[in-house]
């Protein structure tokens, strides 16, 4: 997502969308997943679900469940 990419340092440079730069996008992905790990108490399933389904949605579901495991 463009807005998420901007949060992690990706954007337009000389007309090139840096989200398509493998090195820069991999670094941004690591930062993103580290933030999700911290947010979801190092739960891999929730972190990956947030990556795929949206971090806001997963955060709401996690808070509603009282922090119970996803499954």
PDB file of C-alpha atoms in Angstrom:
ATOM      1  CA  UNK A   1       0.000   0.000   0.000  1.00  0.00           C
ATOM      2  CA  UNK A   2       1.310   3.380  -0.973  1.00  0.00           C
ATOM      3  CA  UNK A   3       0.628   5.104   2.384  1.00  0.00           C
ATOM      4  CA  UNK A   4       2.267   2.265   4.310  1.00  0.00           C
ATOM      5  CA  UNK A   5       5.260   2.441   2.003  1.00  0.00           C
ATOM      6  CA  UNK A   6       5.592   6.141   2.759  1.00  0.00           C
ATOM      7  CA  UNK A   7       5.608   5.400   6.501  1.00  0.00           C
ATOM      8  CA  UNK A   8       8.578   3.095   5.973  1.00  0.00           C
ATOM      9  CA  UNK A   9      10.597   5.350   3.702  1.00  0.00           C
ATOM     10  CA  UNK A  10       9.355   4.259   0.289  1.00  0.00           C
ATOM     11  CA  UNK A  11       8.027   6.717  -2.255  1.00  0.00           C
ATOM     12  CA  UNK A  12       8.844   8.488  -5.503  1.00  0.00           C
ATOM     13  CA  UNK A  13      12.467   9.288  -6.332  1.00  0.00           C
ATOM     14  CA  UNK A  14      13.144  10.878  -9.724  1.00  0.00           C
ATOM     15  CA  UNK A  15       9.910   9.397 -11.076  1.00  0.00           C
ATOM     16  CA  UNK A  16      10.677   5.881  -9.793  1.00  0.00           C
ATOM     17  CA  UNK A  17       8.416   4.246  -7.206  1.00  0.00           C
ATOM     18  CA  UNK A  18      10.884   2.828  -4.684  1.00  0.00           C
ATOM     19  CA  UNK A  19       8.361   0.179  -3.614  1.00  0.00           C
ATOM     20  CA  UNK A  20       9.620  -1.703  -6.675  1.00  0.00           C
ATOM     21  CA  UNK A  21      13.254  -1.591  -5.542  1.00  0.00           C
ATOM     22  CA  UNK A  22      13.899  -5.079  -4.088  1.00  0.00           C
ATOM     23  CA  UNK A  23      16.502  -3.953  -1.558  1.00  0.00           C
ATOM     24  CA  UNK A  24      14.522  -0.967  -0.254  1.00  0.00           C
ATOM     25  CA  UNK A  25      11.202  -2.802  -0.171  1.00  0.00           C
ATOM     26  CA  UNK A  26      12.754  -5.770   1.673  1.00  0.00           C
ATOM     27  CA  UNK A  27      14.129  -3.418   4.329  1.00  0.00           C
ATOM     28  CA  UNK A  28      10.759  -1.690   4.639  1.00  0.00           C
ATOM     29  CA  UNK A  29       9.070  -5.096   4.964  1.00  0.00           C
ATOM     30  CA  UNK A  30      11.383  -6.089   7.810  1.00  0.00           C
ATOM     31  CA  UNK A  31      10.643  -2.824   9.620  1.00  0.00           C
ATOM     32  CA  UNK A  32       6.911  -3.288   9.068  1.00  0.00           C
ATOM     33  CA  UNK A  33       6.886  -6.864  10.374  1.00  0.00           C
ATOM     34  CA  UNK A  34       9.042  -5.898  13.370  1.00  0.00           C
ATOM     35  CA  UNK A  35       6.481  -3.241  14.242  1.00  0.00           C
ATOM     36  CA  UNK A  36       3.648  -5.762  13.918  1.00  0.00           C
ATOM     37  CA  UNK A  37       5.559  -8.296  16.065  1.00  0.00           C
ATOM     38  CA  UNK A  38       5.916  -5.685  18.799  1.00  0.00           C
ATOM     39  CA  UNK A  39       2.280  -4.659  18.454  1.00  0.00           C
ATOM     40  CA  UNK A  40       0.998  -8.246  18.669  1.00  0.00           C
ATOM     41  CA  UNK A  41       3.350  -9.513  21.390  1.00  0.00           C
ATOM     42  CA  UNK A  42       5.621 -11.375  18.923  1.00  0.00           C
ATOM     43  CA  UNK A  43       2.741 -13.460  17.560  1.00  0.00           C
ATOM     44  CA  UNK A  44       3.682 -14.545  14.036  1.00  0.00           C
ATOM     45  CA  UNK A  45       0.141 -15.488  12.990  1.00  0.00           C
ATOM     46  CA  UNK A  46      -1.320 -12.131  13.969  1.00  0.00           C
ATOM     47  CA  UNK A  47       1.585 -10.234  12.426  1.00  0.00           C
ATOM     48  CA  UNK A  48       1.168 -12.006   9.088  1.00  0.00           C
ATOM     49  CA  UNK A  49      -2.613 -11.618   9.240  1.00  0.00           C
ATOM     50  CA  UNK A  50      -2.102  -7.880   9.781  1.00  0.00           C
ATOM     51  CA  UNK A  51       0.222  -7.800   6.769  1.00  0.00           C
ATOM     52  CA  UNK A  52      -2.392  -9.505   4.584  1.00  0.00           C
ATOM     53  CA  UNK A  53      -5.666  -8.256   6.054  1.00  0.00           C
ATOM     54  CA  UNK A  54      -4.768  -4.816   7.349  1.00  0.00           C
ATOM     55  CA  UNK A  55      -3.090  -3.793  10.573  1.00  0.00           C
ATOM     56  CA  UNK A  56      -6.067  -1.752  11.809  1.00  0.00           C
ATOM     57  CA  UNK A  57      -8.489  -4.631  11.329  1.00  0.00           C
ATOM     58  CA  UNK A  58      -6.248  -7.128  13.105  1.00  0.00           C
ATOM     59  CA  UNK A  59      -5.610  -4.709  15.962  1.00  0.00           C
ATOM     60  CA  UNK A  60      -9.372  -4.280  16.471  1.00  0.00           C
ATOM     61  CA  UNK A  61      -9.944  -8.050  16.370  1.00  0.00           C
ATOM     62  CA  UNK A  62      -7.056  -8.656  18.764  1.00  0.00           C
ATOM     63  CA  UNK A  63      -8.341  -6.048  21.218  1.00  0.00           C
ATOM     64  CA  UNK A  64     -11.898  -7.417  21.029  1.00  0.00           C
ATOM     65  CA  UNK A  65     -10.659 -10.917  21.814  1.00  0.00           C
ATOM     66  CA  UNK A  66      -8.831  -9.663  24.903  1.00  0.00           C
ATOM     67  CA  UNK A  67      -5.505 -10.871  23.497  1.00  0.00           C
ATOM     68  CA  UNK A  68      -6.575 -14.500  23.095  1.00  0.00           C
ATOM     69  CA  UNK A  69      -4.823 -16.581  20.423  1.00  0.00           C
ATOM     70  CA  UNK A  70      -6.083 -16.088  16.899  1.00  0.00           C
ATOM     71  CA  UNK A  71      -7.164 -19.708  16.381  1.00  0.00           C
TER      72      UNK A  71
END
